PDB file of C-alpha atoms in Angstrom:
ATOM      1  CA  UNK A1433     130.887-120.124 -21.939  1.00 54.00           C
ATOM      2  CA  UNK A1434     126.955-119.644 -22.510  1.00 64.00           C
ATOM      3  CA  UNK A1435     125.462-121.813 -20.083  1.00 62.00           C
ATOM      4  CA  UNK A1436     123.234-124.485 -22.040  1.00 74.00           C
ATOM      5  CA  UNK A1437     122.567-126.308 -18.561  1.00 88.00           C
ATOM      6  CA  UNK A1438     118.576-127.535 -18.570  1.00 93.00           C
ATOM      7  CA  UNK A1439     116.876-130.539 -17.418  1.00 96.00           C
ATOM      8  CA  UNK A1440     113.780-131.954 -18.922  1.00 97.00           C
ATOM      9  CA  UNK A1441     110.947-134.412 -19.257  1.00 97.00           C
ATOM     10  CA  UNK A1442     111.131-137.165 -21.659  1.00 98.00           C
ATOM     11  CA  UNK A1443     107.961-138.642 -22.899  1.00 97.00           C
ATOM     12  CA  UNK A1444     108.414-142.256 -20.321  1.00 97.00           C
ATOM     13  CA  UNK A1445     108.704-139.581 -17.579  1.00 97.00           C
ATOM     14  CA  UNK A1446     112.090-139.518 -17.336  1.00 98.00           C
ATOM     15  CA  UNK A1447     114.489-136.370 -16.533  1.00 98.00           C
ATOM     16  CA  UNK A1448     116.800-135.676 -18.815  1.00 98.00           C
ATOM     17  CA  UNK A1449     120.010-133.474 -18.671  1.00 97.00           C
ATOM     18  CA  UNK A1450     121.108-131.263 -21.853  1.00 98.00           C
ATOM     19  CA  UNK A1451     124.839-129.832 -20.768  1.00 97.00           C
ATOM     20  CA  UNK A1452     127.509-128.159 -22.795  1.00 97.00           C
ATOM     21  CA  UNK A1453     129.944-131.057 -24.190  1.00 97.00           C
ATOM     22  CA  UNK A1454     133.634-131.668 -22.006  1.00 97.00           C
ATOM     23  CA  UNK A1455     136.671-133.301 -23.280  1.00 98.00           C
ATOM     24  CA  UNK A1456     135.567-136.634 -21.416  1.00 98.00           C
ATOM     25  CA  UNK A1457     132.800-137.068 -23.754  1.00 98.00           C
ATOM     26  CA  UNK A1458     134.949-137.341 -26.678  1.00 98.00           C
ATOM     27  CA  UNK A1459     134.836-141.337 -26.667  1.00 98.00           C
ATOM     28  CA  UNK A1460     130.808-140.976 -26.600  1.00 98.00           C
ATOM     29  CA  UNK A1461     131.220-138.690 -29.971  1.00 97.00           C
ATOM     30  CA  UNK A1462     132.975-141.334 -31.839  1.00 97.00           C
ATOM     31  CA  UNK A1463     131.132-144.085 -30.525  1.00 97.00           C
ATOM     32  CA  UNK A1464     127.499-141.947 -31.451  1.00 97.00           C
ATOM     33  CA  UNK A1465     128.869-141.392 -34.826  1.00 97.00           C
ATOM     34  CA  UNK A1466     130.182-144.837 -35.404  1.00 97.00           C
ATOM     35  CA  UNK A1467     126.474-146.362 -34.451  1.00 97.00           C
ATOM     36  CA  UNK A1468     124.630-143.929 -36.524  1.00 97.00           C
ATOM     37  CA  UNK A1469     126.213-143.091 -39.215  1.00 95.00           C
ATOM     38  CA  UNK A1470     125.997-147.338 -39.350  1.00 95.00           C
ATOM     39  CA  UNK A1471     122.382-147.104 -39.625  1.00 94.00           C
ATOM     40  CA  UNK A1472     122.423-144.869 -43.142  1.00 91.00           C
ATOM     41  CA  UNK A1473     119.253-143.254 -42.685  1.00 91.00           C
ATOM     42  CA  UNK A1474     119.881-140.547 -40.027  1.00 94.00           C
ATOM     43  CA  UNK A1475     123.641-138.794 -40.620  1.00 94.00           C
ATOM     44  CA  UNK A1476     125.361-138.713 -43.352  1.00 92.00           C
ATOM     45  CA  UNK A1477     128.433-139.461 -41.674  1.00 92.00           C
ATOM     46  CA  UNK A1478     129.109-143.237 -42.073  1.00 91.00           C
ATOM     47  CA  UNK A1479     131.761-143.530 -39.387  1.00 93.00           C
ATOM     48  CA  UNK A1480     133.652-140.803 -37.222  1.00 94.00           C
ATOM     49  CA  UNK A1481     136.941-139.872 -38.993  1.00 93.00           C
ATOM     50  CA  UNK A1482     138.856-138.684 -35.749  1.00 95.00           C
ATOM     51  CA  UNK A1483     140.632-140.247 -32.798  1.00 95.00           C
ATOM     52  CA  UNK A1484     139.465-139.947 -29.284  1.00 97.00           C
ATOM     53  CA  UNK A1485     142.129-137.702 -28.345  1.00 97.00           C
ATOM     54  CA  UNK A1486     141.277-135.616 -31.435  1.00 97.00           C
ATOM     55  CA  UNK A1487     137.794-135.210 -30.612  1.00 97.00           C
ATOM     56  CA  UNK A1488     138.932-134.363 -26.941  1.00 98.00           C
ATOM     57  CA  UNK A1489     140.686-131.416 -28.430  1.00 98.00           C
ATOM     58  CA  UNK A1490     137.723-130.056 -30.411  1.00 96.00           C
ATOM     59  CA  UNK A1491     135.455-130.108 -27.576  1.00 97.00           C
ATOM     60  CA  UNK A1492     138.499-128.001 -25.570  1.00 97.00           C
ATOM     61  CA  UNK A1493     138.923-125.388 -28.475  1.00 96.00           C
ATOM     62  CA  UNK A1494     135.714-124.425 -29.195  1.00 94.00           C
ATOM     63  CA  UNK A1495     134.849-121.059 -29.142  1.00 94.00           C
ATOM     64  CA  UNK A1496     131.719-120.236 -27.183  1.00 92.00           C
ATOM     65  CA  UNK A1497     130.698-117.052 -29.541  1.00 93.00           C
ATOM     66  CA  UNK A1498     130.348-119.107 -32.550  1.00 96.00           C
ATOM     67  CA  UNK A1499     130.317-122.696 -31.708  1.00 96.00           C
ATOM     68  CA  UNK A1500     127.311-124.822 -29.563  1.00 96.00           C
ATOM     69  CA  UNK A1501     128.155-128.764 -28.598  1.00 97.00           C
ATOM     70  CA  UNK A1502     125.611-129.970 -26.893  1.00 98.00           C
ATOM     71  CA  UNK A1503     125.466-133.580 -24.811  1.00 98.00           C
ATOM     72  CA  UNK A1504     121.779-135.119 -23.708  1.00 98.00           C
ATOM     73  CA  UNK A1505     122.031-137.236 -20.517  1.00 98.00           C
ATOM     74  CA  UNK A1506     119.554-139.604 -19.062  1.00 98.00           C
ATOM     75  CA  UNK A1507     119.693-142.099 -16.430  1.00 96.00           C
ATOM     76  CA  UNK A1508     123.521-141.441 -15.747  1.00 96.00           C
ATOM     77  CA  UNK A1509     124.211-142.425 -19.784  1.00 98.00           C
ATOM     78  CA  UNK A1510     124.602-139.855 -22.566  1.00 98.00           C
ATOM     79  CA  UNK A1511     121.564-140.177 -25.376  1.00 98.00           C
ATOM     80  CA  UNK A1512     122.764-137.928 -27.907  1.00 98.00           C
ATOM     81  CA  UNK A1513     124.204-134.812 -29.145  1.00 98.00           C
ATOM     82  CA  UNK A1514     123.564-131.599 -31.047  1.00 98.00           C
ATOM     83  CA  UNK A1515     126.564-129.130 -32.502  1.00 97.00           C
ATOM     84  CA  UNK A1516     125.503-126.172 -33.974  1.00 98.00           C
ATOM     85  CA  UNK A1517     128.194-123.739 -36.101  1.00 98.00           C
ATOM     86  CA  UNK A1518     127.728-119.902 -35.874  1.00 97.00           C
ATOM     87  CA  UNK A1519     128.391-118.313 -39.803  1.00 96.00           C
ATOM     88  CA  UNK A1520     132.071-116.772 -39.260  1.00 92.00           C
ATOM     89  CA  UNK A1521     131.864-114.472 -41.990  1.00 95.00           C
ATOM     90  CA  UNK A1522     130.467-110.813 -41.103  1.00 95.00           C
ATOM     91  CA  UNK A1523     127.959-111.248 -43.943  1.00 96.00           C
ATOM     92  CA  UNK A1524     126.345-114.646 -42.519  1.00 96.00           C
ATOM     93  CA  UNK A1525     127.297-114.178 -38.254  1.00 95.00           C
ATOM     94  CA  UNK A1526     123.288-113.658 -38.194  1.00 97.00           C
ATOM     95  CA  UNK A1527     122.992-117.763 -38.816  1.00 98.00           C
ATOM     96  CA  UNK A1528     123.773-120.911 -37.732  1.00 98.00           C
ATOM     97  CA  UNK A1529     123.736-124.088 -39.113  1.00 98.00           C
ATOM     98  CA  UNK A1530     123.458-127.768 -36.553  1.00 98.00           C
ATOM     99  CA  UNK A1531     123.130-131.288 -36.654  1.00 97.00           C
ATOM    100  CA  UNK A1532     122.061-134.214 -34.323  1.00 98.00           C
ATOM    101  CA  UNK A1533     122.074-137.650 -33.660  1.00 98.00           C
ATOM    102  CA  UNK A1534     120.505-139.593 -30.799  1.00 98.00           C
ATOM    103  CA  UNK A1535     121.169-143.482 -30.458  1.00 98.00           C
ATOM    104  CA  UNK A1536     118.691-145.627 -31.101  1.00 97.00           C
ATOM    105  CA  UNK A1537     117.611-146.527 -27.864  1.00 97.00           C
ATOM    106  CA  UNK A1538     117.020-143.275 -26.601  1.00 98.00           C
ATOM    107  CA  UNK A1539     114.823-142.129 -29.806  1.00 97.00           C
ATOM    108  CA  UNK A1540     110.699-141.141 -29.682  1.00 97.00           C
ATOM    109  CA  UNK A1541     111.364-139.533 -26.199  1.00 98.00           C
ATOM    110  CA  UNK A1542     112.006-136.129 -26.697  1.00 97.00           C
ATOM    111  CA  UNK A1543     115.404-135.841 -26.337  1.00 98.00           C
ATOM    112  CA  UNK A1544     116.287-134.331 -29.725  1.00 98.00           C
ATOM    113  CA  UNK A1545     113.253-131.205 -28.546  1.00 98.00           C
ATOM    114  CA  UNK A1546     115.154-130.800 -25.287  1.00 98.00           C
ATOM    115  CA  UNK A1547     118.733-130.317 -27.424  1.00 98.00           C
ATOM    116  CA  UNK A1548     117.200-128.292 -29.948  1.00 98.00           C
ATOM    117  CA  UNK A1549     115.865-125.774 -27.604  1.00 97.00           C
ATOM    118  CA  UNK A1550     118.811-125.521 -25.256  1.00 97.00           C
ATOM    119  CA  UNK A1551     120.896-124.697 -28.594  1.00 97.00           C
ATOM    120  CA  UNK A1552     118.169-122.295 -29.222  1.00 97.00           C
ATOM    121  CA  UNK A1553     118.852-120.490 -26.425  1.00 96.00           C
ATOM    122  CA  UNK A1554     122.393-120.632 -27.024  1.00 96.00           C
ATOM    123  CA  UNK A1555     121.749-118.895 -30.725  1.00 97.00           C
ATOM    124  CA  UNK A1556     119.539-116.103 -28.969  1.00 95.00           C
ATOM    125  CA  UNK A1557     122.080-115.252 -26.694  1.00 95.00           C
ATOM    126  CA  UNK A1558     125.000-115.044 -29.151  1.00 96.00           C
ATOM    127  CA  UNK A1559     122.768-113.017 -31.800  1.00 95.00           C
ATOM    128  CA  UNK A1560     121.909-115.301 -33.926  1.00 97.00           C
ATOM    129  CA  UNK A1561     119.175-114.579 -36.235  1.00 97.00           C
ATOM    130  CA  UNK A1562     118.571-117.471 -38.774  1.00 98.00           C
ATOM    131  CA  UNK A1563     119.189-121.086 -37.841  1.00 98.00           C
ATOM    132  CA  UNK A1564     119.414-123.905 -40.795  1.00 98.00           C
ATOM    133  CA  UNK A1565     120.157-127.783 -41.424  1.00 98.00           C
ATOM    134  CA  UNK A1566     119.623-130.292 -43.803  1.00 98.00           C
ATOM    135  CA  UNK A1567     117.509-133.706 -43.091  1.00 98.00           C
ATOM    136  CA  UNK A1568     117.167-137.139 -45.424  1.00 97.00           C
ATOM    137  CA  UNK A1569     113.291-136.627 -46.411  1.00 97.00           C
ATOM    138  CA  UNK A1570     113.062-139.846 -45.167  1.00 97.00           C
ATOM    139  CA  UNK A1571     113.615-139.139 -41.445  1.00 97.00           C
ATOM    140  CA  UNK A1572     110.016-138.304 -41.073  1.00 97.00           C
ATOM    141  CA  UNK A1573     110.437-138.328 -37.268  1.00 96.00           C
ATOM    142  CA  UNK A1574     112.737-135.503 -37.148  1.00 97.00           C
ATOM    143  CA  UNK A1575     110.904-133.395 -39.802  1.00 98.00           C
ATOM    144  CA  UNK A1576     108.048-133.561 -37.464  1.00 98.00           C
ATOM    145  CA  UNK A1577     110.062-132.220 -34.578  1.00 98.00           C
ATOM    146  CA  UNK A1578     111.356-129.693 -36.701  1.00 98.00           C
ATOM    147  CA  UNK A1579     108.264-128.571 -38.200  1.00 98.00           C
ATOM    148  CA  UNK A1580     106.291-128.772 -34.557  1.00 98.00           C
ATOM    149  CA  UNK A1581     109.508-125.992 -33.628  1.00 97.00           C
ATOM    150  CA  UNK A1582     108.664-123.848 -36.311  1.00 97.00           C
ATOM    151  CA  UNK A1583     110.984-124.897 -39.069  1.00 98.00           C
ATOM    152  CA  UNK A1584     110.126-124.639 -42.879  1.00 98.00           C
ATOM    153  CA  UNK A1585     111.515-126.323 -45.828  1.00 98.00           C
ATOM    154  CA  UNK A1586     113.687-123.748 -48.069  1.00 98.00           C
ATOM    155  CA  UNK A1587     115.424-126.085 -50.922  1.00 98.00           C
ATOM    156  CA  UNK A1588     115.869-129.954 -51.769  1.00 98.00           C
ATOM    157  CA  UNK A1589     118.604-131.263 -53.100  1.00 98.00           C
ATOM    158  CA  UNK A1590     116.696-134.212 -55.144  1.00 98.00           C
ATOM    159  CA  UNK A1591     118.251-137.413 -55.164  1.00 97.00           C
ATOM    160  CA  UNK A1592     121.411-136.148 -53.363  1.00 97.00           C
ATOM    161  CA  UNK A1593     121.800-139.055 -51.607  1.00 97.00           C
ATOM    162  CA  UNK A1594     121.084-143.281 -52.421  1.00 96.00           C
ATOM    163  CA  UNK A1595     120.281-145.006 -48.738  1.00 95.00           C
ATOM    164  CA  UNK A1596     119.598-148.864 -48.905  1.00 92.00           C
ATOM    165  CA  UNK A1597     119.686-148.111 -52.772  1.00 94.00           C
ATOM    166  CA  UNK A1598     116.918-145.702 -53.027  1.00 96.00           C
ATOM    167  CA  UNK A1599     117.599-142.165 -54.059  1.00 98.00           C
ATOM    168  CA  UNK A1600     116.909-139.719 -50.913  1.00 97.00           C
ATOM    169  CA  UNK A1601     116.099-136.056 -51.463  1.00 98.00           C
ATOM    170  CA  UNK A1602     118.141-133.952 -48.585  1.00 98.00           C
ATOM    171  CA  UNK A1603     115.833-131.159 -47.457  1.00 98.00           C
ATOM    172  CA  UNK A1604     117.179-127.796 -46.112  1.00 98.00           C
ATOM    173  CA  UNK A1605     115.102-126.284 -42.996  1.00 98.00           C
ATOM    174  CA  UNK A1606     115.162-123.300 -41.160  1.00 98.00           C
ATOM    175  CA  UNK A1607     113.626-120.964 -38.639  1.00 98.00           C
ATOM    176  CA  UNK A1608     113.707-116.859 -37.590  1.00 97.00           C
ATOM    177  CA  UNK A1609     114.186-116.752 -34.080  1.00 96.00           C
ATOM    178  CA  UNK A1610     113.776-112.932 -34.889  1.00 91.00           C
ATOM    179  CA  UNK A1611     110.706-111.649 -37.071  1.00 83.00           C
ATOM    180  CA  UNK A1612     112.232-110.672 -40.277  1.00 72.00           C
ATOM    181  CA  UNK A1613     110.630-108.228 -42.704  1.00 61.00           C
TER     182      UNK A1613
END
């Protein structure tokens, strides 16, 4: 495995760890998904569709090449996560594709930077050139983040999704890590 093991300062002055996801965390998955997808404004999950013991078994198989599951820790409790999926295909292996979630009480403190950057490094090391995801244009907060990393809008889906009844554009992002052309 890659190692993704980093510590950093949150904005309150806190440390926080980023660490490559066990088996043990699986209930945390659920229970992250469950509470955010909740909210409708963040995911677009609305509640996690596996078991704990499937989730477990996920986190085991992974492959380290082509697949990145990141946990945040702070003050002995986990924050948040970030997966990011390597293309499989020879034709898009050069590009990657994640998404995050942080709960709610661990938000505005830097957390999602610190798991963004760690996967970073993870894409760099595995060859990736090109990373991507999508975000609700109404998540200004993590447009920002992405934006302040170096991310640029590439397409919008308009109207692709309706949250508390209002139509939300979903905006596709990405960022070289390697100077292209």
């Amino acid at each position: 495995m890659i190692p993704t093991n980093r510590w950093f300062l949150a904005r309150n002055g806190q440390p926080y760890h980023v660490r490559d996801a066990e088996p043990a965390d699986a209930e945390f998955f659920i229970d992250l998904i469950n509470r955010v997808g909740a909210e409708e404004q963040y995911i677009a999950d609305e509640r996690a569709t596996l078991t704990v013991a499937q989730q477990a078994q996920l986190i085991q198989a992974r492959h380290p090449a082509y697949q990145c599951l990141l946990v945040a820790e702070m003050g002995g409790r986990l924050a948040g996560s970030l997966e990011m999926v390597r293309g499989t295909l020879k034709k898009n292996q050069h590009t990657a594709f994640f998404g995050m979630a942080l709960l709610p009480e661990f938000r505005h403190l830097g957390i999602g930077r610190g798991l963004l950057l760690a996967a970073e490094a993870w894409a760099q090391a595995v060859g990736v050139e090109k990373i991507g995801l999508t975000v609700f244009e109404t998540n200004l907060a993590a447009r920002r983040l992405y934006e302040s990393l170096g991310y640029v809008e590439e397409a919008r889906r308009r109207e692709q999704f309706r949250i508390g009844g209002q139509p939300v554009d979903e905006i596709w992002m990405a960022r070289w890590l390697v100077q292209v052309h």
